[in-house]
mmCIF file of C-alpha atoms in Angstrom:
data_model
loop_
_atom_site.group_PDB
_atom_site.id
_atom_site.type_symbol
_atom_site.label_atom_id
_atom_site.label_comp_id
_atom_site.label_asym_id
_atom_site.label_seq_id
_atom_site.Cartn_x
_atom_site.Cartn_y
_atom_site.Cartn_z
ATOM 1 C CA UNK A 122 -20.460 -26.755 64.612
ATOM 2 C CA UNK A 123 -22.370 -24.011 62.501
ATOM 3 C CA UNK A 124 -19.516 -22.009 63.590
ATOM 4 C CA UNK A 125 -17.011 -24.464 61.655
ATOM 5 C CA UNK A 126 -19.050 -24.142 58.937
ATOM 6 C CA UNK A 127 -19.326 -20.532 58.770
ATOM 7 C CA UNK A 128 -15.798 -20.291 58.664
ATOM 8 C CA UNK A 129 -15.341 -22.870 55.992
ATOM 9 C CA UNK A 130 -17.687 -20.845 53.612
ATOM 10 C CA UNK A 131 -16.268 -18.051 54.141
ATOM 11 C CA UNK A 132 -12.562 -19.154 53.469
ATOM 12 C CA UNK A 133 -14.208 -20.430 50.436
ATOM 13 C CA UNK A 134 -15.478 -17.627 49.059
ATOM 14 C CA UNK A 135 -12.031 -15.758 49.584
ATOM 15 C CA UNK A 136 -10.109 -18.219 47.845
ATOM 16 C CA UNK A 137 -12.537 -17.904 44.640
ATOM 17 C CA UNK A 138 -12.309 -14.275 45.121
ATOM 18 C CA UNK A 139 -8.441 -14.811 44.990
ATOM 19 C CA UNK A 140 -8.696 -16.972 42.088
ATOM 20 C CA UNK A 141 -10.922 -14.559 40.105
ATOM 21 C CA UNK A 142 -8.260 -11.728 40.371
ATOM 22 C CA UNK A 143 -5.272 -14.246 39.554
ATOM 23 C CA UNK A 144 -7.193 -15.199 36.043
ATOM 24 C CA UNK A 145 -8.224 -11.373 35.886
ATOM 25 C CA UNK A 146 -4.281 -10.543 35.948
ATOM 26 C CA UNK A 147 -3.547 -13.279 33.862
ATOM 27 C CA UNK A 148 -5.788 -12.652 30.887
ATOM 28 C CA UNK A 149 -4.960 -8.619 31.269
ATOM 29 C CA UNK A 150 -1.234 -10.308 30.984
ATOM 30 C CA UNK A 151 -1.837 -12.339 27.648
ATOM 31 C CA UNK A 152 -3.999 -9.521 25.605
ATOM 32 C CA UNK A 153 -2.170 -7.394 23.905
ATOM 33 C CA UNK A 154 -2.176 -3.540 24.912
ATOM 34 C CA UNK A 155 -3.600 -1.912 22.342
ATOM 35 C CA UNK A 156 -5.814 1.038 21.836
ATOM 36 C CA UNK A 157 -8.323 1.813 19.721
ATOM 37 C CA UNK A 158 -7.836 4.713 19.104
ATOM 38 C CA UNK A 159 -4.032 6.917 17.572
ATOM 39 C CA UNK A 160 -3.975 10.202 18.617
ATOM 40 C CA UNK A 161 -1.698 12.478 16.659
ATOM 41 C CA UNK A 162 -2.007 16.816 15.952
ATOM 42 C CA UNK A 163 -2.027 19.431 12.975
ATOM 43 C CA UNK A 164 0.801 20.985 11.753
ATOM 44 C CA UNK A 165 1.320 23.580 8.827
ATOM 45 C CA UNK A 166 3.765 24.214 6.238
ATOM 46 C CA UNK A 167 5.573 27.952 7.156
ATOM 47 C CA UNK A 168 8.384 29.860 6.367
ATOM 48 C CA UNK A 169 9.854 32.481 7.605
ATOM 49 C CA UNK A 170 10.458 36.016 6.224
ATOM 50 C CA UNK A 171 14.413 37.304 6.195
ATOM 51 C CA UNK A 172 16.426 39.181 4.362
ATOM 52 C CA UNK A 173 19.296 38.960 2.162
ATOM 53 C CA UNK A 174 21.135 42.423 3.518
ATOM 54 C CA UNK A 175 21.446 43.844 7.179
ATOM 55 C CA UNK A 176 19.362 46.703 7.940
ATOM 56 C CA UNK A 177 16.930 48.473 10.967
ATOM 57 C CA UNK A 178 13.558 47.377 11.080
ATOM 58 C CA UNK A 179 11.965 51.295 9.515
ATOM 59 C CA UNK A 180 8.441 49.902 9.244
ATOM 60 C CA UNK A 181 6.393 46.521 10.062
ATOM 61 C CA UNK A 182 2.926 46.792 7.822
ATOM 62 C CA UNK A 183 1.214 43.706 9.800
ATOM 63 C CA UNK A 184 0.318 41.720 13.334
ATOM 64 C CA UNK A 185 0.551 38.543 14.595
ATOM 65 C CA UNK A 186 -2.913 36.698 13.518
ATOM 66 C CA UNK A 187 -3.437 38.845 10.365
ATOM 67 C CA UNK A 188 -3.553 36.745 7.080
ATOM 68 C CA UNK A 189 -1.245 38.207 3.980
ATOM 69 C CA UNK A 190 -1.987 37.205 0.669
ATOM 70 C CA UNK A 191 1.111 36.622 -1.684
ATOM 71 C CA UNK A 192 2.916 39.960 -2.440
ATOM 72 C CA UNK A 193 1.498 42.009 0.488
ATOM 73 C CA UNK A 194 4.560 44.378 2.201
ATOM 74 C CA UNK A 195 5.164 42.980 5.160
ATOM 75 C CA UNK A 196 8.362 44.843 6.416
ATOM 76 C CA UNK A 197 10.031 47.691 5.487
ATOM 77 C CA UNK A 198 14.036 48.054 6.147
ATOM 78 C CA UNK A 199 16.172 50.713 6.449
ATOM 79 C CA UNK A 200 19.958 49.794 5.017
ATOM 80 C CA UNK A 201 21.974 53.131 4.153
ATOM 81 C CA UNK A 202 25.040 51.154 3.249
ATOM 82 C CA UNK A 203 23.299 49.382 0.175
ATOM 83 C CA UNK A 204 22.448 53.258 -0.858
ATOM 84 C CA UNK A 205 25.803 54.135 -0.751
ATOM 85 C CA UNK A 206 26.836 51.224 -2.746
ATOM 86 C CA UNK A 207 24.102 51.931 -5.563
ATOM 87 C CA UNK A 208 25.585 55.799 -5.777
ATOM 88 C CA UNK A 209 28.856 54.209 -6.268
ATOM 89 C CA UNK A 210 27.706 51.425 -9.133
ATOM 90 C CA UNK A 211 26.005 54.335 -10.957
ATOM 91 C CA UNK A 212 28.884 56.282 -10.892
ATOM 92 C CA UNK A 213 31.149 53.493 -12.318
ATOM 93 C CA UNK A 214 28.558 53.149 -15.118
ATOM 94 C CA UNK A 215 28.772 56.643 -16.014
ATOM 95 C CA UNK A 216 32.440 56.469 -16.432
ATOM 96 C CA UNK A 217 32.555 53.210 -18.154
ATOM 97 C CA UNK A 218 29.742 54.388 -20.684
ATOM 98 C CA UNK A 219 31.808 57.728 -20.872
ATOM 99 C CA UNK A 220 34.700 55.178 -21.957
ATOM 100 C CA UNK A 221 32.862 53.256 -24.468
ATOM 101 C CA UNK A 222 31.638 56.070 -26.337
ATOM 102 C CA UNK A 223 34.970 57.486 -26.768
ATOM 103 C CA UNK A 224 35.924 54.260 -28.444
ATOM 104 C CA UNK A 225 32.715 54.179 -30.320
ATOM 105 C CA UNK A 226 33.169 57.374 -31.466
ATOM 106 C CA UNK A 227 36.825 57.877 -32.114
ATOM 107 C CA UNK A 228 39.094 60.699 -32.366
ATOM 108 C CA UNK A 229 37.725 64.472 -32.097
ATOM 109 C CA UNK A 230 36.873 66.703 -35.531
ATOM 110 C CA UNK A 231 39.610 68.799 -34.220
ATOM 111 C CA UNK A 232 42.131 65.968 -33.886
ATOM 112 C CA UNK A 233 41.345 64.591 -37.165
ATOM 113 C CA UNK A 234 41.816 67.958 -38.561
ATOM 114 C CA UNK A 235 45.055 67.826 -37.373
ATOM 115 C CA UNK A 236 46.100 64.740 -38.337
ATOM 116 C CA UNK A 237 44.877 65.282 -41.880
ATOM 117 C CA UNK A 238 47.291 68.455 -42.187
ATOM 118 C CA UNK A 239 50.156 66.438 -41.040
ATOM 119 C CA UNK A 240 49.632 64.425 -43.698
ATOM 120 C CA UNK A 241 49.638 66.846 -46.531
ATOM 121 C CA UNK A 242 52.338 68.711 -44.760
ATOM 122 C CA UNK A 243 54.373 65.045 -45.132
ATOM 123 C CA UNK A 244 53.491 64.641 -49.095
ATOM 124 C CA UNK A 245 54.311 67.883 -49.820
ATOM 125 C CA UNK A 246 57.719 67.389 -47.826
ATOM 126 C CA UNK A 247 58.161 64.277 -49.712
ATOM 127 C CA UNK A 248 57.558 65.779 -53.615
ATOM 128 C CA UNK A 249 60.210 68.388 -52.511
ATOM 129 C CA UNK A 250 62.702 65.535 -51.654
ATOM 130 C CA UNK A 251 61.618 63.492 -54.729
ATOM 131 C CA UNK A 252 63.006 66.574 -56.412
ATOM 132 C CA UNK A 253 65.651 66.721 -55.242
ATOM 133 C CA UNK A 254 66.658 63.518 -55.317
ATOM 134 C CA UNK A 255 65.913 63.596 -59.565
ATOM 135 C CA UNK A 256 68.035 66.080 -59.718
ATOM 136 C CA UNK A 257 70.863 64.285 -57.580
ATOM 137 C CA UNK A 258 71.031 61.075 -59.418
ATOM 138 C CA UNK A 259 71.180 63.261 -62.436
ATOM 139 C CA UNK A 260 74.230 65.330 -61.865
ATOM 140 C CA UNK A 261 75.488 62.270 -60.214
ATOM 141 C CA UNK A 262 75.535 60.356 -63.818
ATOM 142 C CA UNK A 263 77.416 63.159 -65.465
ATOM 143 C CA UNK A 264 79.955 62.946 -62.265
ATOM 144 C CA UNK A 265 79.417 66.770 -61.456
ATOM 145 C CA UNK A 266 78.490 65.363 -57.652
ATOM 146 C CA UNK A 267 80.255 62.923 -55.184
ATOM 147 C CA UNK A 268 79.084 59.429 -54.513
ATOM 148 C CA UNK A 269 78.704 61.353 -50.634
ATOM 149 C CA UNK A 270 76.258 63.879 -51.695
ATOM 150 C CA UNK A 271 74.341 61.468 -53.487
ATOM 151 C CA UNK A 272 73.851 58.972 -50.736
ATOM 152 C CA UNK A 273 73.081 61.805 -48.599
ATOM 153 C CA UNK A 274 69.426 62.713 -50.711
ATOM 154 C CA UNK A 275 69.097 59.759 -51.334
ATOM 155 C CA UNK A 276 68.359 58.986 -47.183
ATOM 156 C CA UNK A 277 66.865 62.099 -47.126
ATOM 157 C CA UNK A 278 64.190 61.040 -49.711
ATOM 158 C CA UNK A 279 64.275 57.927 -47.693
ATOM 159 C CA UNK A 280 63.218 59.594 -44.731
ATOM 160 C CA UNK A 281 60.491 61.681 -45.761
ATOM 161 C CA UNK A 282 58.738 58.406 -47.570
ATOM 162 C CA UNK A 283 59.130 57.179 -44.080
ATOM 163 C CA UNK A 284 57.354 60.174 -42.734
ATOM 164 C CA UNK A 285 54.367 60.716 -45.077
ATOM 165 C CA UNK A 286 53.839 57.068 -44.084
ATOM 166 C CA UNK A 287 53.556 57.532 -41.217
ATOM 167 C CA UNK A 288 51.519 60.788 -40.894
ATOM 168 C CA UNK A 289 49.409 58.736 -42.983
ATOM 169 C CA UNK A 290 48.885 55.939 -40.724
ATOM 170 C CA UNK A 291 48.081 58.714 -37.935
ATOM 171 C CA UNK A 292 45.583 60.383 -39.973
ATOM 172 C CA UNK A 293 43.717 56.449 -40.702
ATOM 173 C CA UNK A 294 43.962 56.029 -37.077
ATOM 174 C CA UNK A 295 41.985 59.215 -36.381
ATOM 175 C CA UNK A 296 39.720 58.266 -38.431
ATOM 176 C CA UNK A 297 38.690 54.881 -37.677
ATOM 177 C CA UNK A 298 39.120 55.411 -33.959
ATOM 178 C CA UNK A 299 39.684 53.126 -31.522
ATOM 179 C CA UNK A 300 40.804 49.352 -32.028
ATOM 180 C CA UNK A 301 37.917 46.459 -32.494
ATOM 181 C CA UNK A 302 39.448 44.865 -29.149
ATOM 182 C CA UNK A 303 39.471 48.574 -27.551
ATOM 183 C CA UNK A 304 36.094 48.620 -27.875
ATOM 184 C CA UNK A 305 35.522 45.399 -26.969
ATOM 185 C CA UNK A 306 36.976 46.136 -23.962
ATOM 186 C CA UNK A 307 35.212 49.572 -22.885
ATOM 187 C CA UNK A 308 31.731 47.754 -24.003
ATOM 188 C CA UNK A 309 32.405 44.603 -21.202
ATOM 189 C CA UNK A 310 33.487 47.232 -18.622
ATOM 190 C CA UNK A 311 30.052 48.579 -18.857
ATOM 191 C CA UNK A 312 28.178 45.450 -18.651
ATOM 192 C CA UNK A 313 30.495 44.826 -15.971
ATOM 193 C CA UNK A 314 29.417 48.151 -13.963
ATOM 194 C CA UNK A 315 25.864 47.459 -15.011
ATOM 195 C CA UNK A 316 26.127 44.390 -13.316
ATOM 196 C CA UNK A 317 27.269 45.474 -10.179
ATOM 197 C CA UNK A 318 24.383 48.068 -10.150
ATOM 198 C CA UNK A 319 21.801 45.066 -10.801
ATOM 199 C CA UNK A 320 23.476 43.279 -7.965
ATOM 200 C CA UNK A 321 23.025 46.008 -5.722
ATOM 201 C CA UNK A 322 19.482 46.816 -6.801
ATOM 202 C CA UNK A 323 18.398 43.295 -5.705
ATOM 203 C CA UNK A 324 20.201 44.363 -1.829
ATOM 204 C CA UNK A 325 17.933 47.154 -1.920
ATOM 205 C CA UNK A 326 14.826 45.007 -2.914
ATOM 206 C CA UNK A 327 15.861 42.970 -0.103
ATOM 207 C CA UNK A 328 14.827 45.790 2.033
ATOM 208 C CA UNK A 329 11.102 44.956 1.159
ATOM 209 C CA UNK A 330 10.143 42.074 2.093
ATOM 210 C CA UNK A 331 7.030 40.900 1.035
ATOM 211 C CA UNK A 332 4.815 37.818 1.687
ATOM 212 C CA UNK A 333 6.050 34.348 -0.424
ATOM 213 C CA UNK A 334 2.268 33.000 -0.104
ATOM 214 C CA UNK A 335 -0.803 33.173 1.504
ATOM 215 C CA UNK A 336 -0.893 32.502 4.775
ATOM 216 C CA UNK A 337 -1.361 33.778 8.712
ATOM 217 C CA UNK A 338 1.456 35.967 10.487
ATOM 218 C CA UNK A 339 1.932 33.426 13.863
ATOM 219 C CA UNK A 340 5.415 35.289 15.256
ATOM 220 C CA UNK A 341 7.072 38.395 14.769
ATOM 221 C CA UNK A 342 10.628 38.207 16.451
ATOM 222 C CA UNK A 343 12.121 41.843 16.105
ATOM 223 C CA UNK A 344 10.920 45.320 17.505
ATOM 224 C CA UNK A 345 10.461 48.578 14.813
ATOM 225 C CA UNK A 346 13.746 50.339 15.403
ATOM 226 C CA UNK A 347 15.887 46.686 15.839
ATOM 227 C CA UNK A 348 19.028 46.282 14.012
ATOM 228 C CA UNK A 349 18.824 42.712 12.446
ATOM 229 C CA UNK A 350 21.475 40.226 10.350
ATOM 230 C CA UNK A 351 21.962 38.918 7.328
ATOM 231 C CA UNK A 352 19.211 36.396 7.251
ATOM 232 C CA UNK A 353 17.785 37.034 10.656
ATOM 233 C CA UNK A 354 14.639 35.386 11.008
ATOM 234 C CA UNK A 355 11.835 38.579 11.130
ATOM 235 C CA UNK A 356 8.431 37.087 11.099
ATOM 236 C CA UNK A 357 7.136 33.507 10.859
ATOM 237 C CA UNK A 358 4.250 33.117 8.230
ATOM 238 C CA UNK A 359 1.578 29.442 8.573
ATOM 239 C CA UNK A 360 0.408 28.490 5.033
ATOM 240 C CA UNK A 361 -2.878 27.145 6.729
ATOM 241 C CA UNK A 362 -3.948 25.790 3.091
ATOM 242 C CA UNK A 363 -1.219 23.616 3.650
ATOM 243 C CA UNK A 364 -2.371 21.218 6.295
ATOM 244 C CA UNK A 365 -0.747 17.699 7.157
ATOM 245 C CA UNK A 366 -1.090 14.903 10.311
ATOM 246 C CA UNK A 367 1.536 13.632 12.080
ATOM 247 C CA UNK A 368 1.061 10.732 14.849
ATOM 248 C CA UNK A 369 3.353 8.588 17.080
ATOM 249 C CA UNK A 370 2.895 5.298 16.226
ATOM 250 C CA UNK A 371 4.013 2.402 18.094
ATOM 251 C CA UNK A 372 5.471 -0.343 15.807
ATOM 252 C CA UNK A 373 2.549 -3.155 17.043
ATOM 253 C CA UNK A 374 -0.128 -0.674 16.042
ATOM 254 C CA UNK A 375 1.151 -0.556 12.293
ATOM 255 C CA UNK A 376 -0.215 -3.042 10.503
ATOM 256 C CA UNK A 377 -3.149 -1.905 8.463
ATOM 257 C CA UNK A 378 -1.529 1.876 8.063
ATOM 258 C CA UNK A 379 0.436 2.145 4.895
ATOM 259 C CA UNK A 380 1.625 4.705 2.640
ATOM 260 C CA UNK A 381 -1.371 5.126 0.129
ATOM 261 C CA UNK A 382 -3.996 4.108 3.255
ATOM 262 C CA UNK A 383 -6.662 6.259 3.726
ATOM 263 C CA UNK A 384 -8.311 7.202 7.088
ATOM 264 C CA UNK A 385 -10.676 9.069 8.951
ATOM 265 C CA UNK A 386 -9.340 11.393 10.889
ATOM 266 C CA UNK A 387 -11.620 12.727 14.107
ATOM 267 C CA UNK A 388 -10.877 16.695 15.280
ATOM 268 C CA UNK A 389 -12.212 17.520 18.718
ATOM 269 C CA UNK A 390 -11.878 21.202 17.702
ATOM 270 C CA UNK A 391 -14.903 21.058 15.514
ATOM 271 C CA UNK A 392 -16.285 17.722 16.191
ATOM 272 C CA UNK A 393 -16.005 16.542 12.544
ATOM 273 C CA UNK A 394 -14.077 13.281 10.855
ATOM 274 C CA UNK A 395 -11.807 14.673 7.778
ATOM 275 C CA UNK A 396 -10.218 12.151 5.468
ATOM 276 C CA UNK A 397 -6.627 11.633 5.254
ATOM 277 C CA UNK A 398 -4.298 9.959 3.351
ATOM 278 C CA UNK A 399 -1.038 8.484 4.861
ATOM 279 C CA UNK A 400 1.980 10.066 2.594
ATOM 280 C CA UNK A 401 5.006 8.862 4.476
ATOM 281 C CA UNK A 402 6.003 6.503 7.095
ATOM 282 C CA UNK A 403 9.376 7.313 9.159
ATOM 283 C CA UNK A 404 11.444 6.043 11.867
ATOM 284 C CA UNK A 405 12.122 8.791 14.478
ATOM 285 C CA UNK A 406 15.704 7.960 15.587
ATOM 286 C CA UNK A 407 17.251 6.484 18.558
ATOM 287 C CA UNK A 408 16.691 9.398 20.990
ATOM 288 C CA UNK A 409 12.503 8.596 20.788
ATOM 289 C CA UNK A 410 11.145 7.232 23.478
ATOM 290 C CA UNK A 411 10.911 2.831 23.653
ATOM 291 C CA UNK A 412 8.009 1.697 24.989
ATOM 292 C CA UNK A 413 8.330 -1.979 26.725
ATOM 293 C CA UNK A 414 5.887 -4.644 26.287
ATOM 294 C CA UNK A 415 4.813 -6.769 29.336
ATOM 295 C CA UNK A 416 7.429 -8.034 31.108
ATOM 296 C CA UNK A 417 7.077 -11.759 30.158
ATOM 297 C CA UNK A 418 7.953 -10.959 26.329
ATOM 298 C CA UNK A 419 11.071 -9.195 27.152
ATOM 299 C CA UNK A 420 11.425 -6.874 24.271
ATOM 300 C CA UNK A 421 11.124 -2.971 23.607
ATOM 301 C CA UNK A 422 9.072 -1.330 20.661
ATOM 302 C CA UNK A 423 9.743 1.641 18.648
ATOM 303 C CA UNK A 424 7.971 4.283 18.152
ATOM 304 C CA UNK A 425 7.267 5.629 14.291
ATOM 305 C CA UNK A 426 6.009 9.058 12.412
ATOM 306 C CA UNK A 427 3.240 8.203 10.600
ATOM 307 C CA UNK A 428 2.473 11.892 8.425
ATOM 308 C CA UNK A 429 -0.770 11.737 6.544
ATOM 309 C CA UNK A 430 -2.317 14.750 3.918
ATOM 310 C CA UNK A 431 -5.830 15.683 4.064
ATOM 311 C CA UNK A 432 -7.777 14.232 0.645
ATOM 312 C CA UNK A 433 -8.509 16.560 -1.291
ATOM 313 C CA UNK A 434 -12.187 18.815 -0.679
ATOM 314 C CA UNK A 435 -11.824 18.252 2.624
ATOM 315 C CA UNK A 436 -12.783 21.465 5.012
ATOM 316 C CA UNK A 437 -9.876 23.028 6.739
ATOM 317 C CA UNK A 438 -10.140 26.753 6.290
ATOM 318 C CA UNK A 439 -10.383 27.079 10.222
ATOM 319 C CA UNK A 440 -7.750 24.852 11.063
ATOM 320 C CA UNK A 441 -4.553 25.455 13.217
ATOM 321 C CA UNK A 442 -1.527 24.496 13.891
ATOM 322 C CA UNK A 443 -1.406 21.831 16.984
ATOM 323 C CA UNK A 444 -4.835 20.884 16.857
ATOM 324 C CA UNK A 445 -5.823 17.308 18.006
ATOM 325 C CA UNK A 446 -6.575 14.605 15.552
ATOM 326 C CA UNK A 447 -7.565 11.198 15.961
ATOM 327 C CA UNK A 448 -7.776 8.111 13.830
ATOM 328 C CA UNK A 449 -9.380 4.939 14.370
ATOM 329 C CA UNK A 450 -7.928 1.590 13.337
#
């Protein structure tokens, strides 16, 4: 009999033992999973150093880990086919300023000279066939000449009004040069030529590169001695004064952070809370990772990038990149 009873007890005590983890799974079942706690990481604003113009790395002025203020050298490259091209734009200003000053400046003393004695040699060409001509149409009127020989100084007077014109015309160009639209002309090819010189000085101040802003060298892809392209990447500079959180947030555990919400954020690194700001809100696309709810609800949730900017004052000189940050809800 205490036997029966023994067993009855203990069948008992199973079977509220049973029942305790049944409501335990139940209850774990109806409360929603969520944590207290959001854990996102640092990240900083960089850019990357390239250039413009191919070239050989001659000369790299820094390390990975030093910090570069805005306008330090940071890489030096060697391009001898931009020199070449400068020697050639000089030389095409040359000529084209060689050109523009002999429009400027018009014909030669010597050519002038010339021109001016052409001239008188014309008038003085032209009072002898005047002259002649007087004399024609006189003895023509008294009908001691033929109508022939009278036609015949008459086109020679003709002719030498003709030519003093035009040695006069030759003599004014000499003078006053070149044409207004000659000019014209020989002044825009040197501003073109100029232009191609400026376009080829700013190739070879590609060769410099220097630093954009302040900020810490974190990679250095080429070797001194490498031949890299056309915008190559070279070096990859942090701006670590420009600091911003980013955090996977499922959809559930959004309500309460907005854009405009401020937070504290929590950094293991130095055990100290900063203050953020959330600044934007965006859904990550399809390919992110769906997290399902408990099987009863039958639904997925997304997951969300919630970025958030440190307020301003707040401490982050030491920070880096990838750091762990946590904020409470």
């Amino acid at each position: 009999m205490k036997q029966k009873t023994t067993n009855t007890v203990a069948m008992i005590f199973a079977a509220i033992i049973i029942l305790a983890m049944i409501i335990v799974v139940v209850v774990g079942l109806c409360i929603p999973d969520r944590a207290e706690t959001i854990q996102g990481e640092v990240e900083t604003t960089d850019y990357r150093v390239s250039s413009k113009v191919p070239g050989r790395v001659l000369e790299i002025r820094v390390q990975e880990g030093d910090y570069v203020h805005k306008g330090d050298t940071l890489v030096i490259l060697e391009a001898p086919d931009v020199a070449a091209k400068y020697d050639q734009a000089s030389a095409l200003v040359e000529a084209a300023q060689a050109l523009d000053e002999k429009a400027r400046n018009g014909a030669q003393k010597e050519q002038i000279a010339a021109a001016f004695e052409m001239w008188q040699k014309a008038k003085a060409g032209l009072e002898v066939a005047e002259k002649s001509y007087n004399r024609v149409v006189n003895l023509y009127s008294k009908g001691v000449i033929s109508a022939q020989k009278h036609d015949e100084a008459k086109a020679q007077y003709d002719a030498m009004v003709a030519t003093e014109k035009a040695a006069k015309s030759q003599y004014d160009m000499a003078v006053n040069g070149a044409r207004y639209e000659d000019k014209k002309a020989a002044n825009a090819k040197v501003k073109q030529a100029q232009g191609a010189v400026s376009e080829v000085n700013s190739y070879i101040s590609e060769t410099i590169l220097l630093a954009m802003e302040d900020g810490e060298v974190t990679e250095i892809f080429p070797e001194l001695g490498e031949l890299v392209g056309s915008g190559a990447p070279i070096m990859n500079v942090a701006m670590t004064g420009r600091v911003f959180f980013t955090f996977n947030v499922r959809e559930d555990y959004l309500p309460g952070i907005n854009v405009g919400t401020e937070l504290e954020a929590y950094m293991p690194a130095f055990d100290k809370t900063v203050k953020v700001r959330i600044s934007r809100i965006k859904n990550v696309g399809d390919f992110a990772v769906w997290k399902a709810t408990k099987a009863t609800e039958g639904y997925d949730l997304k997951m969300f990038e919630v970025r958030a900017l440190p307020v301003e004052g707040a401490d982050l000189k030491d920070v880096r990149s990838g750091m762990s940050a946590i904020i409470k809800k």
